[in-house]
Amino acid sequence: MNPTAHPKRIDCVLIASGKYHDIDFARLELLKLLGEDERIRVRVFEDYCHLEALRAADFLVTYTCDVVPSLAEQEALRAWVEQGGRWFALHGTNSILRFLDNGLVDSPAWAPHFMQILGTQFIAHPPIAPYRVEVADPTHELVRGIEPFETTDELYLSDTHADLHVLLDTEFEGDATGFVRSRWRHARHPVMYLRELGQGAVLYLTLGHCRGHYDLQPLMDHWPTVDRCAWDLPVFHRLLRRGLAWAQASSKPAG
């Protein structure tokens, strides 16, 4: 054995920020998972403006809500993925939220290029309640051996903007109370999918809502409960670990 041999360092950019979620909790949980591999070094940011860090990164992880990169940052993200980067996008990364005077929540199409990179844009979700997640492609390595499971989380209803390889999905018909687009016909909706782009890809997992007592300010001063949703499920952590392992296998050229 060569005593000087050592594993190659892996550089990750984690963007964790946004509204109406316990970002501190999600950030810490993701850092714990990333810390399970001693090769991974992480730089943590609240937005997409640190393009030099992105270009140097082996992979990107995002947990955000209503955080939209500028057009220049969107173009840099697309180029990075096309050149072989892998982006593990979680929960509200694809959201744009605007609270209207009538009390409804709108999801305006203000960043079509960003949503085309991600493959979807969040539009609405019904009130948080239990639902069943099914395995759409049980042969794929990311979900092989995963059994259908129940979760209590936000069920994402999204517009699709690219070809998706759906890995997990769920079905829904009903009302997304409080959103502009509130009535939804019966359909299946992706919960986890791959979106290939050039030599790279985006892996998106919609699960993982979390909220503490103070995370709805200024809409509400104090939320009565602490919500962890899918974070309480071992299967969610299994999916997160698989997603992070997938993201590390980037084909982005060194340097």
CSV table of C-alpha atoms in Angstrom, one decimal:
chain,number,residue,atom,x,y,z
A,1,MET,CA,0.0,0.0,0.0
A,2,ASN,CA,1.2,3.5,-0.9
A,3,PRO,CA,1.4,5.4,2.4
A,4,THR,CA,1.0,8.7,0.6
A,5,ALA,CA,-2.1,7.7,-1.3
A,6,HIS,CA,-5.3,9.5,-0.2
A,7,PRO,CA,-8.8,9.9,-1.6
A,8,LYS,CA,-9.6,12.8,-3.9
A,9,ARG,CA,-11.3,15.8,-2.3
A,10,ILE,CA,-14.9,16.4,-3.5
A,11,ASP,CA,-16.2,20.0,-3.5
A,12,CYS,CA,-19.9,20.8,-2.9
A,13,VAL,CA,-21.8,24.0,-3.0
A,14,LEU,CA,-24.9,24.0,-0.7
A,15,ILE,CA,-27.5,26.8,-1.2
A,16,ALA,CA,-30.0,26.8,1.7
A,17,SER,CA,-32.2,29.8,2.2
A,18,GLY,CA,-35.7,31.2,1.6
A,19,LYS,CA,-39.1,31.9,3.1
A,20,TYR,CA,-41.6,30.0,5.2
A,21,HIS,CA,-39.4,27.0,6.0
A,22,ASP,CA,-37.1,26.1,8.8
A,23,ILE,CA,-34.0,26.6,6.7
A,24,ASP,CA,-31.7,26.3,9.7
A,25,PHE,CA,-33.0,22.8,10.3
A,26,ALA,CA,-32.7,21.7,6.7
A,27,ARG,CA,-29.3,23.2,6.3
A,28,LEU,CA,-28.0,21.4,9.4
A,29,GLU,CA,-29.5,18.0,8.4
A,30,LEU,CA,-28.0,18.2,4.9
A,31,LEU,CA,-24.6,19.2,6.4
A,32,LYS,CA,-24.8,16.1,8.7
A,33,LEU,CA,-25.4,13.9,5.7
A,34,LEU,CA,-22.6,15.5,3.6
A,35,GLY,CA,-20.3,15.1,6.6
A,36,GLU,CA,-20.7,11.4,6.5
A,37,ASP,CA,-18.1,11.4,3.7
A,38,GLU,CA,-14.8,12.8,4.9
A,39,ARG,CA,-13.8,13.6,1.3
A,40,ILE,CA,-16.5,16.2,0.9
A,41,ARG,CA,-15.8,19.9,1.6
A,42,VAL,CA,-18.8,22.2,1.5
A,43,ARG,CA,-19.3,25.9,0.9
A,44,VAL,CA,-22.6,27.2,2.0
A,45,PHE,CA,-24.4,30.2,0.5
A,46,GLU,CA,-27.9,31.8,0.6
A,47,ASP,CA,-28.2,32.6,-3.1
A,48,TYR,CA,-26.7,31.8,-6.5
A,49,CYS,CA,-24.4,34.8,-6.9
A,50,HIS,CA,-21.1,33.0,-6.0
A,51,LEU,CA,-20.4,31.7,-9.5
A,52,GLU,CA,-16.7,31.1,-8.9
A,53,ALA,CA,-17.6,28.6,-6.2
A,54,LEU,CA,-20.2,26.9,-8.5
A,55,ARG,CA,-17.7,26.6,-11.3
A,56,ALA,CA,-15.2,24.9,-8.9
A,57,ALA,CA,-17.7,22.6,-7.4
A,58,ASP,CA,-18.1,18.9,-8.2
A,59,PHE,CA,-21.8,19.0,-7.3
A,60,LEU,CA,-24.6,21.4,-6.2
A,61,VAL,CA,-27.3,20.9,-3.6
A,62,THR,CA,-30.1,23.3,-3.0
A,63,TYR,CA,-32.9,23.6,-0.4
A,64,THR,CA,-34.6,26.9,-1.0
A,65,CYS,CA,-38.0,28.6,-1.2
A,66,ASP,CA,-38.7,31.6,-3.5
A,67,VAL,CA,-35.0,32.1,-4.2
A,68,VAL,CA,-34.5,32.9,-7.9
A,69,PRO,CA,-31.1,33.4,-9.6
A,70,SER,CA,-30.6,36.4,-11.9
A,71,LEU,CA,-30.6,35.7,-15.7
A,72,ALA,CA,-26.8,35.7,-15.7
A,73,GLU,CA,-26.7,33.2,-12.8
A,74,GLN,CA,-29.3,31.0,-14.6
A,75,GLU,CA,-27.2,31.0,-17.7
A,76,ALA,CA,-24.1,30.0,-15.6
A,77,LEU,CA,-26.1,27.2,-13.9
A,78,ARG,CA,-27.2,25.8,-17.2
A,79,ALA,CA,-23.7,25.9,-18.7
A,80,TRP,CA,-22.4,24.2,-15.5
A,81,VAL,CA,-24.9,21.4,-15.8
A,82,GLU,CA,-24.5,21.0,-19.5
A,83,GLN,CA,-20.7,20.5,-19.0
A,84,GLY,CA,-21.3,17.6,-16.7
A,85,GLY,CA,-22.4,19.1,-13.4
A,86,ARG,CA,-24.9,17.3,-11.2
A,87,TRP,CA,-27.5,19.3,-9.2
A,88,PHE,CA,-29.5,17.7,-6.4
A,89,ALA,CA,-32.5,20.1,-6.0
A,90,LEU,CA,-34.8,19.7,-3.0
A,91,HIS,CA,-38.3,20.8,-2.1
A,92,GLY,CA,-38.9,24.5,-2.9
A,93,THR,CA,-36.0,25.1,-5.2
A,94,ASN,CA,-38.5,25.5,-8.1
A,95,SER,CA,-40.8,27.9,-6.4
A,96,ILE,CA,-41.7,31.5,-7.0
A,97,LEU,CA,-44.4,32.8,-4.5
A,98,ARG,CA,-46.4,36.0,-4.5
A,99,PHE,CA,-49.1,36.7,-1.9
A,100,LEU,CA,-51.9,38.7,-3.5
A,101,ASP,CA,-54.1,41.3,-2.0
A,102,ASN,CA,-57.1,38.8,-2.1
A,103,GLY,CA,-55.2,36.4,0.1
A,104,LEU,CA,-54.3,33.9,-2.5
A,105,VAL,CA,-50.8,32.7,-3.4
A,106,ASP,CA,-49.7,33.0,-7.0
A,107,SER,CA,-46.8,31.2,-8.7
A,108,PRO,CA,-45.9,33.6,-11.5
A,109,ALA,CA,-43.9,32.4,-14.5
A,110,TRP,CA,-41.2,35.0,-14.0
A,111,ALA,CA,-38.1,32.8,-14.5
A,112,PRO,CA,-38.9,30.4,-17.4
A,113,HIS,CA,-35.2,29.7,-18.1
A,114,PHE,CA,-34.6,28.7,-14.5
A,115,MET,CA,-37.6,26.4,-14.5
A,116,GLN,CA,-36.6,24.9,-17.8
A,117,ILE,CA,-33.2,24.0,-16.3
A,118,LEU,CA,-34.9,22.4,-13.3
A,119,GLY,CA,-37.6,20.8,-15.5
A,120,THR,CA,-40.6,21.9,-13.4
A,121,GLN,CA,-42.1,24.9,-11.6
A,122,PHE,CA,-44.0,24.6,-8.4
A,123,ILE,CA,-47.6,25.9,-8.8
A,124,ALA,CA,-49.5,24.8,-5.7
A,125,HIS,CA,-50.0,22.2,-3.0
A,126,PRO,CA,-53.1,21.0,-1.1
A,127,PRO,CA,-53.2,21.4,2.7
A,128,ILE,CA,-50.5,19.2,4.3
A,129,ALA,CA,-51.9,15.7,4.8
A,130,PRO,CA,-50.9,12.1,4.4
A,131,TYR,CA,-50.4,10.8,0.9
A,132,ARG,CA,-48.9,7.7,-0.7
A,133,VAL,CA,-45.6,7.9,-2.7
A,134,GLU,CA,-45.3,5.2,-5.4
A,135,VAL,CA,-42.1,4.0,-7.2
A,136,ALA,CA,-42.5,4.9,-10.9
A,137,ASP,CA,-39.3,3.1,-12.1
A,138,PRO,CA,-38.3,0.4,-9.6
A,139,THR,CA,-35.4,-0.7,-11.8
A,140,HIS,CA,-33.5,2.6,-11.4
A,141,GLU,CA,-30.6,2.5,-9.0
A,142,LEU,CA,-31.8,5.6,-7.1
A,143,VAL,CA,-35.0,4.0,-6.0
A,144,ARG,CA,-34.3,0.2,-6.4
A,145,GLY,CA,-35.5,-1.6,-3.3
A,146,ILE,CA,-37.6,1.4,-2.2
A,147,GLU,CA,-41.2,0.3,-1.3
A,148,PRO,CA,-44.2,2.6,-1.7
A,149,PHE,CA,-44.6,4.7,1.5
A,150,GLU,CA,-46.9,7.1,3.2
A,151,THR,CA,-45.7,10.6,4.1
A,152,THR,CA,-47.3,13.7,5.6
A,153,ASP,CA,-45.7,16.5,3.5
A,154,GLU,CA,-46.5,19.1,0.9
A,155,LEU,CA,-47.7,17.3,-2.2
A,156,TYR,CA,-46.2,19.4,-5.0
A,157,LEU,CA,-48.4,20.3,-8.0
A,158,SER,CA,-46.1,21.6,-10.7
A,159,ASP,CA,-45.9,22.6,-14.4
A,160,THR,CA,-43.5,20.5,-16.4
A,161,HIS,CA,-41.0,22.2,-18.7
A,162,ALA,CA,-38.7,19.4,-19.9
A,163,ASP,CA,-38.6,15.7,-20.4
A,164,LEU,CA,-38.4,14.0,-17.0
A,165,HIS,CA,-37.4,10.5,-16.0
A,166,VAL,CA,-39.8,10.1,-13.1
A,167,LEU,CA,-38.6,7.9,-10.3
A,168,LEU,CA,-41.2,8.4,-7.6
A,169,ASP,CA,-44.7,9.9,-8.0
A,170,THR,CA,-48.1,10.2,-6.4
A,171,GLU,CA,-51.7,10.8,-7.6
A,172,PHE,CA,-53.9,13.7,-6.7
A,173,GLU,CA,-57.3,15.2,-7.6
A,174,GLY,CA,-58.8,18.0,-5.6
A,175,ASP,CA,-58.3,21.5,-4.3
A,176,ALA,CA,-55.0,23.3,-3.5
A,177,THR,CA,-56.7,25.6,-1.1
A,178,GLY,CA,-55.3,29.1,-1.0
A,179,PHE,CA,-53.5,29.1,-4.3
A,180,VAL,CA,-54.5,30.9,-7.5
A,181,ARG,CA,-54.6,27.6,-9.4
A,182,SER,CA,-56.6,25.7,-6.9
A,183,ARG,CA,-58.6,23.1,-8.8
A,184,TRP,CA,-56.6,20.1,-10.1
A,185,ARG,CA,-57.9,17.2,-12.1
A,186,HIS,CA,-56.9,13.6,-11.4
A,187,ALA,CA,-53.3,13.0,-12.5
A,188,ARG,CA,-50.0,11.6,-11.3
A,189,HIS,CA,-47.4,14.1,-10.1
A,190,PRO,CA,-43.6,13.6,-9.9
A,191,VAL,CA,-42.1,13.3,-6.4
A,192,MET,CA,-38.5,12.5,-7.5
A,193,TYR,CA,-37.2,12.7,-11.1
A,194,LEU,CA,-34.1,13.1,-13.2
A,195,ARG,CA,-33.8,15.8,-15.8
A,196,GLU,CA,-30.9,15.3,-18.2
A,197,LEU,CA,-29.2,18.4,-19.7
A,198,GLY,CA,-26.2,18.1,-21.9
A,199,GLN,CA,-23.6,16.0,-20.1
A,200,GLY,CA,-25.1,16.6,-16.7
A,201,ALA,CA,-28.4,16.3,-14.9
A,202,VAL,CA,-30.7,17.6,-12.2
A,203,LEU,CA,-32.1,15.2,-9.6
A,204,TYR,CA,-35.2,16.8,-8.0
A,205,LEU,CA,-36.9,15.5,-4.8
A,206,THR,CA,-40.0,17.5,-3.8
A,207,LEU,CA,-40.3,16.0,-0.3
A,208,GLY,CA,-38.8,17.7,2.8
A,209,HIS,CA,-41.1,20.5,4.0
A,210,CYS,CA,-40.1,21.7,7.5
A,211,ARG,CA,-41.3,24.7,9.6
A,212,GLY,CA,-40.6,26.0,13.1
A,213,HIS,CA,-42.4,28.4,15.3
A,214,TYR,CA,-41.0,31.6,13.7
A,215,ASP,CA,-40.8,30.7,10.0
A,216,LEU,CA,-44.1,32.2,8.8
A,217,GLN,CA,-43.1,35.7,9.9
A,218,PRO,CA,-44.2,38.3,8.8
A,219,LEU,CA,-47.4,36.5,7.8
A,220,MET,CA,-47.8,35.0,11.2
A,221,ASP,CA,-45.8,35.9,14.4
A,222,HIS,CA,-45.9,32.3,15.8
A,223,TRP,CA,-46.7,29.0,14.2
A,224,PRO,CA,-48.1,26.7,16.9
A,225,THR,CA,-46.3,23.5,15.8
A,226,VAL,CA,-42.9,22.3,14.7
A,227,ASP,CA,-43.3,20.4,11.4
A,228,ARG,CA,-40.7,18.0,10.1
A,229,CYS,CA,-42.8,16.0,7.6
A,230,ALA,CA,-40.7,13.6,5.5
A,231,TRP,CA,-37.6,14.4,7.6
A,232,ASP,CA,-39.0,12.1,10.2
A,233,LEU,CA,-39.0,9.1,7.8
A,234,PRO,CA,-36.0,6.8,7.5
A,235,VAL,CA,-36.9,6.3,3.8
A,236,PHE,CA,-36.4,10.0,3.2
A,237,HIS,CA,-32.9,9.9,4.6
A,238,ARG,CA,-32.2,6.9,2.4
A,239,LEU,CA,-33.3,8.8,-0.6
A,240,LEU,CA,-31.2,11.8,0.4
A,241,ARG,CA,-28.1,9.6,0.8
A,242,ARG,CA,-28.6,8.1,-2.6
A,243,GLY,CA,-29.1,11.5,-4.1
A,244,LEU,CA,-26.0,12.8,-2.6
A,245,ALA,CA,-24.0,9.8,-3.8
A,246,TRP,CA,-25.4,10.2,-7.3
A,247,ALA,CA,-24.5,13.9,-7.3
A,248,GLN,CA,-20.9,13.1,-6.4
A,249,ALA,CA,-20.5,11.1,-9.6
A,250,SER,CA,-20.3,14.2,-11.7
A,251,SER,CA,-18.7,14.0,-15.1
A,252,LYS,CA,-17.8,17.7,-14.9
A,253,PRO,CA,-14.1,18.1,-16.1
A,254,ALA,CA,-11.7,18.9,-13.3
A,255,GLY,CA,-10.8,22.6,-13.0
